[in-house]
Amino acid sequence: MSENFDVKLDNKSHLPEYSYIDNTWMGRYEPAYRRFLDDPERFWSEIAHELDWIKPWDKVLEWNHPYAKWFTGAKLNITCNCLDRHVLGDRRNKVALIWRAENDLEERVMTYRQLHTQVMRFANALKNLGVKKGDKVCLYMPFVPEHVVAILGCARIGAVHTIVYGGFGADALNSRIRDSKAKIVITADVSYRRGKAIMLKSIVDEAITNAPSVEKVIVLRRSNLNVELIQEKEVDFYEIMEQAENYCEPEEMDSEDPLFILYTSGTTGTPKGVVHTCGGYMVGTYYTTKYVFDMRDTDVHWCTADPGWITGHSYIVYGPLATGATVLISETVPDYPDPGIWWKIIEDIGVTIFYTAPTSIRMFMKYGEEWAKKYNLDSLRVLGSVGEPLNPEAFEWYYRNIGKSKCPIIDTWWQTETGMHMIATLVGEKMKPGFAGKPIPGIIADVVDKDGNPVEPGIGGILVIKTPWPSMMRTIHNNDERYRQYWSGAGGYYTAGDLAVKDEEGYIMIIGRADDVIIVAGHNIGTAEVESALVAQEPVAEAAVIGKPDVLKGQSIKAFVTLRVGYEPGEQLKNDLIYNVRMSLGPIAMPSEIEFVDTLPKTRSGKIMRRVLKAKEMGLDPGDISTLDE
Ligand code: ATP
Ligand code: MG
């Protein structure tokens, strides 16, 4: 990377006054961060002590770069913290899950006691099928309550789950089953998307033809389609539960035993099978759910991700249930039957914490704020964002139209690999649109050059995490070499693959992926900055920029732009957009070309895949596009 990499920092900031700042568990940011720095191991052990362990740890951390072991010697079962603790305490009859169907006509509610029983029965059913601790179980399911039951059922007996998003096709499913050597696949007859039924079971049939590890397929028959099951190989979800006992002793898991394997989104290349372990992951997700979202016992938490992504694992299932929250889960997409559906659900259920992705927010902006205005969103208290940089324009829109200028926007930067939030602006802290925030207490993050030396504020560089944290991935399944690479660049720190810039106050802004960086006349340009300058303009709904070879400048910038409803593409508009970027960022960051498109290529989790645009533009092979949403 060249040394020239300055970024224009925007000093817009909101200073909302929150009366509940001082109630935040652990206290405010500064003292909590100092407490962490004073004694990191004590900091983490204090948090871990809030949870139930079958046997406590001998050591908090054993760090042998790049390998970490957390809470060594401890025994636990994560489901005891997500379920038994609440059932034995006073949350027994508290609502654990509220589910809304895709058509928004069906609702199901489950208390902690009911969920506990279902999980134990399902765990016993798995045992009856011969599943043992350490066996791999692949989940390929619609987002129904049974999905959560299946996840926790695996964890109860120590089976390692690997969840594949139900929107993937047979090839993507096949490669994940083969890579993980899953013994069992759990699926359903159908899932619904925008009113259409997707035959999940037939996709599984295709995906397992050459996957000899699969011994049984468990099928949840949710519709009246009467899917026939092949005797011997296939069993019915509820039939096997009915034959199972009610009580299932939790498997004693070692803190470092694997809990799950999950493949990354595939935004920048072939997805990596990230391995997370029991103890550290439990502590990390519990801590961040409670602290970053300021979770209270009265909260109704809605994270709009799917369990097939890390966000679903950490902030639909494990984190919120470990804190004993009421969790809303929903099969709905943001714009079906209309772009008001999510706001309607928030009003109906009284959601207090809402966590979504910039791609959805930009989509709502495209349709206009009238949809949100139709509903009462007063119950909302905290809003979150994850997955991509939240453009300042999208931040403002979210803050005003959804949060009614009273809810903090918690932008959370983290990854499948990190397991939990790393950088965020906590409730009660000053928010700066465009900046994710500061490293949370427990995390030492920085922006450095290629040798690991910190760069000056305002200068872009490599985002690193300097010290281990409990929920860090332990390896990449079947590819430990790839794991070591994460810790081998930039002075041996953990490199996330993202570029960032820090301001004088220590706030970190993500400026793009290292793989996507554009170098114009010797200046490194992060994609996020140019894209935000485009999105800041009224007609633009979304933008993606790439670098194209240029004889004079090395690279020139090409922007792909989608327009908001009511705007038409045209030469004048192109010139205006380019001119405005030039005015806000200067000539270096100005696109030399703009193409209007109807949609941008995205992963199925909604992240823009610039490498696909670039390959197409250059007539090159786009590489692994198994996660591309068609
Ligand atoms: P792959 O690693 O397979 O290319 P991916 O990186 O998109 O895919 P995830 O682990 O789902 O897979 O996403 C993590 C990445 O998402 C981060 O490295 C970062 O680029 C981006 N990201 C997540 N949250 C934020 C955020 N709040 N602001 C900016 N970027 C974010
Ligand atoms: Mg990644």
XYZ file of C-alpha atoms and ligand atoms in Angstrom:
662
model
C 0.000 0.000 0.000
C 1.388 3.414 -0.806
C 1.957 5.900 2.006
C -0.461 8.432 0.554
C -3.762 7.576 2.060
C -5.552 10.465 3.624
C -9.221 10.442 4.204
C -11.538 13.353 4.621
C -13.083 13.144 8.059
C -16.554 14.422 8.538
C -17.154 16.045 11.893
C -20.914 15.883 11.942
C -22.008 14.399 15.219
C -25.095 13.917 17.297
C -25.108 14.409 21.001
C -28.331 12.925 22.260
C -28.938 13.001 25.973
C -29.845 9.661 27.438
C -31.202 9.521 30.927
C -30.330 5.866 31.287
C -26.597 6.146 30.577
C -25.637 5.503 34.161
C -27.752 2.396 34.401
C -25.700 0.629 31.777
C -24.323 -2.572 33.158
C -20.538 -2.207 33.632
C -20.809 1.543 33.531
C -19.756 3.988 30.882
C -17.179 3.478 28.203
C -14.104 5.199 29.640
C -14.040 3.612 33.103
C -14.962 0.203 31.680
C -12.182 0.434 29.120
C -9.681 1.450 31.794
C -10.752 -1.442 33.958
C -10.104 -3.758 31.054
C -6.650 -2.293 30.368
C -5.669 -2.533 34.043
C -6.143 -6.280 34.053
C -7.579 -7.877 30.905
C -7.847 -11.363 32.369
C -9.669 -10.130 35.429
C -12.002 -8.143 33.210
C -12.992 -11.232 31.232
C -13.166 -13.480 34.244
C -15.573 -11.087 35.979
C -17.889 -11.294 32.995
C -17.540 -15.062 32.763
C -18.468 -15.356 36.446
C -21.936 -14.019 35.636
C -22.608 -17.241 33.745
C -23.069 -20.834 34.905
C -20.181 -23.261 34.500
C -20.179 -26.956 35.337
C -16.566 -26.570 36.449
C -14.682 -23.260 36.637
C -11.525 -22.538 34.652
C -7.926 -23.001 35.720
C -6.628 -20.189 33.538
C -8.458 -17.370 31.795
C -6.138 -17.296 28.786
C -3.333 -19.336 27.311
C -1.885 -17.338 24.438
C 0.598 -18.945 22.139
C 0.542 -16.679 19.096
C -1.576 -17.178 16.961
C -3.356 -19.808 19.054
C -5.507 -18.867 22.024
C -7.263 -21.000 24.594
C -9.791 -19.282 26.827
C -11.083 -20.435 30.214
C -8.930 -23.543 30.050
C -9.977 -26.502 32.124
C -13.541 -25.183 32.429
C -16.574 -27.342 31.686
C -19.870 -25.931 30.516
C -22.811 -26.309 28.245
C -23.922 -23.135 26.508
C -27.574 -24.251 26.535
C -27.536 -24.236 30.347
C -26.929 -20.500 30.135
C -29.410 -19.915 27.342
C -32.164 -22.016 28.912
C -31.712 -23.855 32.236
C -30.507 -20.757 34.052
C -33.699 -18.904 33.156
C -35.998 -21.850 33.739
C -34.511 -22.495 37.176
C -34.600 -18.786 37.926
C -37.548 -16.478 37.512
C -37.745 -16.349 33.715
C -39.427 -19.728 33.518
C -42.622 -18.386 31.991
C -41.080 -15.432 30.230
C -41.507 -15.365 26.463
C -38.277 -16.525 24.842
C -39.327 -16.510 21.186
C -42.005 -14.758 19.169
C -42.137 -15.871 15.567
C -43.814 -14.157 12.617
C -44.387 -16.069 9.382
C -43.363 -14.782 5.983
C -46.964 -13.906 5.134
C -47.268 -12.184 8.531
C -50.478 -14.147 9.180
C -49.113 -16.691 11.586
C -47.517 -16.041 14.941
C -46.035 -18.501 17.421
C -44.891 -17.774 20.949
C -42.650 -19.945 23.111
C -41.738 -19.418 26.753
C -38.321 -20.296 28.127
C -39.791 -23.400 29.731
C -41.338 -24.543 26.456
C -38.188 -23.864 24.477
C -36.127 -25.729 27.069
C -38.339 -28.813 26.801
C -38.362 -28.753 23.009
C -34.595 -28.418 22.869
C -34.085 -31.337 25.256
C -36.486 -33.559 23.324
C -34.799 -32.722 20.064
C -31.389 -33.332 21.630
C -32.567 -36.784 22.740
C -33.952 -37.434 19.270
C -30.525 -36.670 17.804
C -28.958 -39.042 20.326
C -31.437 -41.743 19.335
C -30.220 -41.347 15.775
C -26.715 -42.051 16.979
C -25.404 -38.485 17.030
C -22.567 -38.060 19.487
C -20.445 -35.246 20.841
C -18.193 -33.892 18.091
C -20.362 -35.164 15.212
C -21.167 -32.558 12.579
C -24.787 -31.664 11.911
C -25.758 -29.471 8.984
C -28.851 -27.259 9.308
C -30.521 -26.093 6.126
C -33.822 -24.725 7.318
C -36.372 -21.971 6.933
C -36.447 -19.445 9.755
C -39.040 -21.051 11.980
C -38.845 -21.696 15.749
C -37.738 -25.275 15.025
C -34.554 -23.804 13.585
C -33.626 -22.400 16.991
C -34.660 -25.681 18.626
C -32.365 -27.605 16.268
C -29.392 -25.289 16.896
C -29.678 -25.559 20.653
C -30.459 -29.279 20.421
C -27.069 -29.808 18.770
C -25.312 -27.691 21.381
C -27.044 -29.616 24.174
C -25.315 -32.866 23.187
C -22.101 -31.328 21.896
C -22.781 -31.949 18.217
C -21.060 -29.311 16.071
C -23.617 -27.453 14.004
C -22.922 -25.958 10.659
C -25.761 -23.800 9.438
C -26.233 -23.145 5.758
C -28.527 -20.274 4.854
C -31.805 -21.639 3.439
C -31.507 -19.388 0.386
C -28.425 -21.164 -0.960
C -28.658 -23.626 -3.821
C -27.643 -27.285 -3.992
C -24.007 -26.653 -4.961
C -23.272 -24.307 -2.081
C -24.992 -26.716 0.306
C -23.115 -29.683 -1.127
C -19.696 -28.076 -0.746
C -20.397 -27.133 2.864
C -21.697 -30.612 3.725
C -18.622 -32.178 2.150
C -16.183 -29.762 3.756
C -17.693 -30.303 7.206
C -18.414 -34.065 6.725
C -21.863 -33.679 8.246
C -23.468 -36.889 9.477
C -26.976 -35.455 9.696
C -28.768 -32.828 7.642
C -31.790 -31.074 9.153
C -34.161 -29.467 6.697
C -37.835 -28.780 5.986
C -40.202 -29.452 3.144
C -40.468 -25.791 2.170
C -39.401 -22.324 3.009
C -41.248 -19.231 1.825
C -39.769 -16.174 0.221
C -41.888 -13.334 -1.164
C -44.913 -15.599 -1.188
C -43.201 -18.323 -3.168
C -42.505 -21.781 -1.795
C -38.938 -23.027 -2.129
C -38.657 -26.797 -2.013
C -35.806 -27.147 0.453
C -36.062 -30.895 0.694
C -35.502 -31.424 -3.019
C -32.437 -29.176 -2.856
C -31.115 -31.371 -0.057
C -31.812 -34.495 -2.143
C -29.633 -33.057 -4.861
C -26.946 -31.803 -2.494
C -26.341 -35.129 -0.769
C -26.058 -37.374 -3.817
C -22.274 -37.338 -3.548
C -21.941 -36.618 0.158
C -21.277 -40.032 1.705
C -20.883 -38.643 5.244
C -24.646 -38.020 5.492
C -26.390 -40.859 7.333
C -29.778 -39.317 8.042
C -31.902 -36.402 6.938
C -34.373 -34.932 9.427
C -37.312 -33.284 7.684
C -39.619 -30.744 9.256
C -42.922 -31.054 7.390
C -44.482 -27.646 7.874
C -46.905 -27.522 4.954
C -49.498 -29.959 3.703
C -47.370 -30.934 0.788
C -46.997 -34.432 2.176
C -43.402 -34.806 1.191
C -42.631 -38.492 1.061
C -39.757 -39.624 3.213
C -37.412 -42.385 2.134
C -37.451 -44.969 4.888
C -34.084 -45.734 6.466
C -32.497 -42.434 5.438
C -35.149 -39.818 6.215
C -37.059 -39.133 9.398
C -39.764 -36.685 10.408
C -38.777 -33.874 12.797
C -41.768 -34.224 15.113
C -42.004 -38.006 14.933
C -38.513 -38.427 16.289
C -39.246 -35.837 18.958
C -42.357 -37.654 20.065
C -40.363 -40.810 20.575
C -37.756 -38.987 22.638
C -37.525 -38.399 26.393
C -38.347 -35.027 27.905
C -35.162 -34.519 29.872
C -31.687 -34.400 28.391
C -28.651 -34.023 30.588
C -26.410 -31.313 29.113
C -23.207 -32.704 27.642
C -20.168 -31.571 29.621
C -18.215 -29.539 27.107
C -14.659 -28.454 27.507
C -14.308 -24.710 27.133
C -12.238 -25.261 23.986
C -14.473 -27.917 22.386
C -15.905 -26.737 19.067
C -19.451 -25.343 19.163
C -19.954 -24.701 15.471
C -18.433 -24.232 12.044
C -19.775 -21.351 9.996
C -18.775 -20.247 6.528
C -18.057 -16.548 5.906
C -20.217 -14.540 3.499
C -17.936 -14.981 0.486
C -17.845 -11.258 -0.288
C -14.164 -11.210 -1.140
C -13.573 -14.830 -2.198
C -14.252 -18.453 -1.363
C -16.059 -18.730 1.986
C -13.929 -19.863 4.917
C -15.200 -22.421 7.465
C -14.715 -20.539 10.710
C -14.523 -22.671 13.864
C -15.844 -21.297 17.159
C -15.548 -22.958 20.560
C -17.895 -23.183 23.532
C -16.564 -21.178 26.478
C -15.099 -18.064 24.885
C -17.900 -17.686 22.375
C -20.483 -17.889 25.142
C -18.755 -15.197 27.189
C -18.200 -12.915 24.180
C -21.748 -13.027 22.860
C -23.301 -12.702 26.312
C -21.119 -9.716 27.147
C -21.688 -7.814 23.926
C -25.433 -8.429 23.816
C -25.739 -7.074 27.307
C -23.292 -4.195 27.039
C -23.368 -3.026 23.434
C -27.150 -3.184 23.101
C -27.675 -2.264 26.755
C -30.039 -5.233 26.993
C -32.574 -5.153 29.865
C -34.939 -7.804 31.065
C -37.880 -5.897 29.621
C -36.443 -5.656 26.100
C -37.851 -7.259 22.982
C -34.920 -7.833 20.689
C -35.233 -8.099 16.930
C -32.234 -8.847 14.783
C -33.334 -9.192 11.171
C -30.481 -11.490 10.112
C -30.910 -15.180 9.357
C -29.400 -17.875 11.594
C -27.301 -18.795 8.548
C -25.018 -15.792 9.217
C -22.818 -15.084 12.202
C -25.127 -12.211 13.142
C -27.936 -14.728 13.539
C -25.780 -17.109 15.581
C -24.502 -14.445 17.963
C -27.363 -11.930 18.155
C -30.516 -13.920 17.512
C -29.679 -17.136 19.276
C -26.770 -17.362 21.695
C -26.256 -13.800 22.966
C -29.878 -12.734 23.499
C -30.931 -16.075 24.971
C -27.921 -16.074 27.310
C -29.114 -12.712 28.618
C -32.683 -14.025 28.974
C -34.224 -11.636 26.463
C -37.465 -11.952 24.546
C -36.369 -12.558 20.990
C -38.459 -11.815 17.936
C -37.687 -14.016 14.977
C -39.225 -13.584 11.597
C -39.157 -15.132 8.195
C -40.154 -11.848 6.530
C -38.100 -9.926 3.991
C -38.112 -6.104 4.273
C -40.256 -5.351 1.222
C -42.842 -8.096 1.034
C -45.799 -7.717 0.856
C -44.754 -4.048 1.066
C -41.890 -1.953 2.505
C -43.906 -1.272 5.653
C -43.936 -4.837 6.912
C -41.035 -4.524 9.357
C -42.422 -1.310 10.881
C -45.786 -2.992 11.260
C -44.159 -5.878 13.133
C -42.273 -3.464 15.401
C -45.564 -1.763 16.269
C -47.462 -5.039 16.762
C -44.881 -6.649 19.021
C -43.414 -3.575 20.703
C -39.841 -4.217 19.654
C -37.355 -2.214 21.730
C -33.995 -3.148 20.173
C -33.806 -3.384 16.397
C -30.683 -4.604 14.612
C -30.412 -4.656 10.836
C -28.027 -4.098 7.897
C -27.200 -1.023 5.773
C -28.498 -2.805 2.673
C -31.997 -2.837 4.204
C -31.781 0.761 5.355
C -30.746 1.906 1.883
C -33.635 -0.059 0.461
C -36.079 1.702 2.769
C -34.606 5.042 1.750
C -35.215 4.122 -1.845
C -38.929 3.611 -1.182
C -39.264 6.756 0.921
C -40.088 7.473 4.561
C -43.892 7.296 4.134
C -43.815 3.583 4.863
C -42.294 4.049 8.290
C -44.620 6.957 9.058
C -47.660 4.697 8.897
C -46.684 2.879 12.079
C -46.036 3.723 15.682
C -42.382 3.040 16.417
C -42.355 4.523 19.922
C -41.345 1.250 21.559
C -37.882 1.424 19.943
C -35.042 2.298 22.271
C -31.842 1.164 20.545
C -31.080 0.733 16.830
C -28.192 -1.291 15.455
C -26.431 -1.793 12.148
C -24.009 -4.423 10.886
C -22.516 -5.887 7.739
C -21.205 -2.967 5.725
C -20.249 0.628 6.388
C -23.352 2.602 7.315
C -23.127 5.612 4.990
C -23.662 8.930 6.833
C -26.747 9.546 4.708
C -28.213 6.184 5.702
C -27.297 6.886 9.325
C -29.208 10.164 9.245
C -32.214 8.544 7.641
C -32.295 5.692 10.148
C -31.788 8.081 13.055
C -34.599 10.434 12.007
C -37.197 8.189 10.443
C -36.929 5.044 12.527
C -35.349 6.257 15.754
C -37.340 9.541 15.711
C -34.138 11.319 16.762
C -34.243 9.693 20.188
C -32.627 6.268 19.718
C -28.878 5.760 19.590
C -27.603 4.125 16.412
C -25.184 1.396 17.364
C -23.035 0.684 14.344
C -21.233 -2.581 15.087
C -18.115 -3.647 13.236
C -17.228 -7.311 13.518
C -16.849 -10.492 11.445
C -17.697 -14.177 11.302
C -14.140 -14.668 12.532
C -14.476 -12.379 15.557
C -17.706 -14.012 16.771
C -18.784 -10.857 18.595
C -18.851 -7.059 18.238
C -15.408 -5.471 18.218
C -15.930 -1.803 17.403
C -19.115 0.069 18.214
C -20.468 3.308 19.554
C -22.050 2.340 22.821
C -25.394 3.555 24.088
C -24.905 6.969 25.621
C -21.672 7.739 23.758
C -21.329 10.460 21.160
C -22.291 9.175 17.725
C -20.468 10.122 14.550
C -22.166 9.215 11.302
C -19.805 7.235 9.102
C -17.725 5.968 12.030
C -18.364 2.542 13.510
C -17.013 3.827 16.820
C -14.298 2.864 19.267
C -13.043 -0.602 20.185
C -15.304 -1.835 22.955
C -13.849 -2.595 26.399
C -12.046 -5.930 26.006
C -10.783 -5.148 22.533
C -7.615 -3.384 21.421
C -8.088 -2.354 17.807
C -5.941 0.021 15.811
C -5.154 1.315 12.352
C -1.600 0.466 11.324
C 0.763 0.337 8.352
C 2.009 -2.877 6.800
C 4.654 -3.288 9.529
C 2.133 -2.866 12.291
C 3.051 0.701 13.270
C 0.086 2.889 14.179
C -0.690 5.528 11.579
C -1.601 9.111 12.390
C -5.244 10.066 12.831
C -6.769 10.920 9.489
C -4.463 8.580 7.585
C -5.942 5.359 6.260
C -4.378 1.990 7.029
C -4.938 -1.632 7.948
C -7.465 -2.432 10.651
C -5.985 -4.804 13.230
C -6.908 -6.326 16.569
C -3.839 -6.442 18.758
C -4.675 -8.949 21.458
C -6.773 -12.125 21.639
C -10.406 -12.036 22.749
C -12.605 -14.896 24.013
C -14.854 -15.370 20.972
C -12.112 -15.265 18.353
C -12.157 -18.089 15.816
C -9.795 -20.919 16.696
C -9.048 -22.132 13.178
C -10.412 -22.417 9.651
C -11.888 -25.866 9.206
C -9.555 -28.029 7.102
C -7.235 -25.067 6.528
C -5.213 -24.041 9.546
C -2.683 -22.397 7.242
C -5.387 -19.913 6.247
C -6.040 -19.275 9.942
C -2.383 -18.441 10.558
C -2.462 -15.922 7.716
C -4.863 -13.760 9.711
C -2.132 -13.304 12.314
C 0.874 -13.102 10.034
C 0.700 -9.639 8.429
C 0.965 -6.141 9.929
C 3.314 -6.888 12.806
C 1.657 -10.182 13.727
C -1.614 -8.603 14.789
C -4.967 -10.009 13.702
C -5.701 -8.462 10.320
C -9.330 -8.253 9.456
C -8.901 -7.588 5.734
C -10.543 -4.170 6.105
C -9.090 -0.695 5.732
C -9.896 1.996 8.230
C -9.068 5.448 9.510
C -9.058 6.782 13.050
C -9.870 10.313 14.123
C -8.359 12.339 16.969
C -10.865 10.943 19.440
C -10.116 7.327 18.534
C -13.265 6.716 16.517
C -12.718 4.236 13.690
C -14.241 4.529 10.242
C -14.210 1.520 7.925
C -13.215 2.727 4.480
C -13.422 -0.495 2.521
C -11.994 -3.942 1.973
C -8.259 -4.275 1.478
C -9.035 -6.320 -1.637
C -11.161 -3.543 -3.103
C -8.777 -0.636 -2.570
C -8.355 1.660 -5.590
C -5.058 3.422 -6.248
C -5.422 6.637 -8.224
C -2.211 8.514 -9.024
C -0.488 6.949 -6.031
C -3.337 7.666 -3.613
C -5.180 4.798 -1.963
C -8.897 5.283 -2.065
C -11.275 3.269 0.049
C -14.495 2.321 -1.677
C -16.747 3.406 1.201
C -15.799 7.049 1.016
C -16.669 7.481 -2.652
C -19.794 5.366 -2.315
C -20.987 7.455 0.621
C -20.377 10.633 -1.356
C -22.640 9.231 -4.058
C -25.301 7.950 -1.662
C -25.304 11.373 0.006
C -26.935 12.739 -3.154
C -30.692 12.618 -3.210
C -31.216 10.605 -6.441
C -28.821 7.800 -5.458
C -30.113 4.736 -3.662
C -26.943 2.662 -3.714
C -23.485 2.829 -5.198
C -20.497 0.551 -5.707
C -17.123 1.659 -7.017
C -14.246 -0.251 -8.572
C -10.826 0.631 -9.952
C -10.087 0.223 -13.662
C -6.611 0.278 -15.196
C -5.687 3.725 -16.467
C -2.499 4.583 -18.351
C -2.006 7.937 -16.697
C -3.355 7.498 -13.185
C -2.700 3.788 -12.624
C -6.367 3.310 -11.883
C -9.502 5.301 -12.487
C -12.774 4.994 -10.632
C -15.915 3.572 -12.122
C -19.151 3.832 -10.152
C -22.241 1.668 -10.495
C -25.315 3.443 -9.226
C -28.938 2.515 -8.535
C -31.476 5.321 -8.283
C -34.224 6.049 -5.794
C -37.818 5.652 -6.849
C -38.846 8.675 -8.990
C -35.432 9.406 -10.567
C -34.434 8.685 -14.164
C -30.906 7.989 -15.429
C -29.399 10.554 -17.818
C -26.218 12.356 -18.883
C -27.003 15.465 -16.854
C -27.497 13.390 -13.715
C -24.180 11.602 -14.344
C -22.355 14.887 -14.601
C -24.034 16.225 -11.478
C -23.133 13.144 -9.467
C -19.507 13.314 -10.572
C -19.321 17.028 -9.911
C -20.689 16.637 -6.393
C -18.227 13.892 -5.497
C -15.444 16.119 -6.788
C -16.684 18.957 -4.610
C -16.862 16.862 -1.463
C -13.796 14.620 -1.854
C -11.605 16.344 -4.409
C -10.513 15.390 -7.928
C -8.548 12.272 -6.934
C -11.625 10.466 -5.614
C -13.858 11.589 -8.454
C -15.316 8.779 -10.587
C -14.432 9.104 -14.243
C -17.295 6.858 -15.255
C -20.792 6.195 -13.957
C -23.100 3.409 -15.008
C -26.737 3.303 -13.916
C -27.901 -0.204 -13.049
C -31.106 -1.714 -11.685
C -29.409 -3.761 -8.984
C -25.933 -4.339 -7.615
C -24.483 -7.824 -7.211
C -24.719 -8.801 -3.557
C -24.087 -11.784 -1.342
C -27.177 -13.437 -0.009
C -26.519 -11.628 3.244
C -26.826 -8.327 1.368
C -23.205 -7.205 0.938
C -22.086 -5.557 -2.272
C -19.706 -7.819 -4.231
C -17.390 -5.366 -5.969
C -15.182 -8.137 -7.266
C -18.087 -9.358 -9.417
C -18.549 -5.900 -10.950
C -14.842 -5.639 -11.535
C -14.525 -9.047 -13.183
C -17.448 -8.290 -15.448
C -16.039 -4.915 -16.400
C -12.649 -6.392 -17.236
C -13.983 -9.546 -18.880
C -12.334 -11.708 -16.215
C -13.434 -14.763 -14.263
C -15.290 -13.562 -11.127
C -13.987 -16.504 -9.034
C -16.171 -18.149 -6.409
C -19.695 -16.778 -6.807
C -21.451 -19.467 -4.785
C -22.812 -16.862 -2.377
C -24.016 -14.402 -5.035
C -27.702 -13.563 -4.757
C -29.244 -13.834 -8.196
P -15.646 -13.090 3.134
O -14.762 -13.024 4.336
O -16.011 -14.483 2.776
O -15.150 -12.278 1.989
P -17.355 -11.251 4.558
O -16.082 -10.633 5.030
O -18.379 -10.341 3.990
O -17.054 -12.409 3.508
P -18.582 -11.601 7.133
O -17.774 -12.216 8.198
O -20.036 -11.903 7.096
O -17.999 -12.064 5.741
O -18.473 -10.025 7.185
C -17.457 -9.324 7.862
C -17.105 -8.081 7.102
O -18.260 -7.252 6.938
C -16.101 -7.194 7.751
O -14.778 -7.616 7.508
C -16.412 -5.831 7.139
O -15.805 -5.685 5.873
C -17.900 -5.874 6.963
N -18.581 -5.221 8.094
C -19.265 -5.814 9.087
N -19.797 -4.907 9.927
C -19.426 -3.700 9.471
C -19.649 -2.354 9.919
N -20.383 -2.073 10.977
N -19.092 -1.360 9.186
C -18.344 -1.623 8.098
N -18.108 -2.867 7.632
C -18.639 -3.894 8.304
Mg -14.336 -11.505 5.593
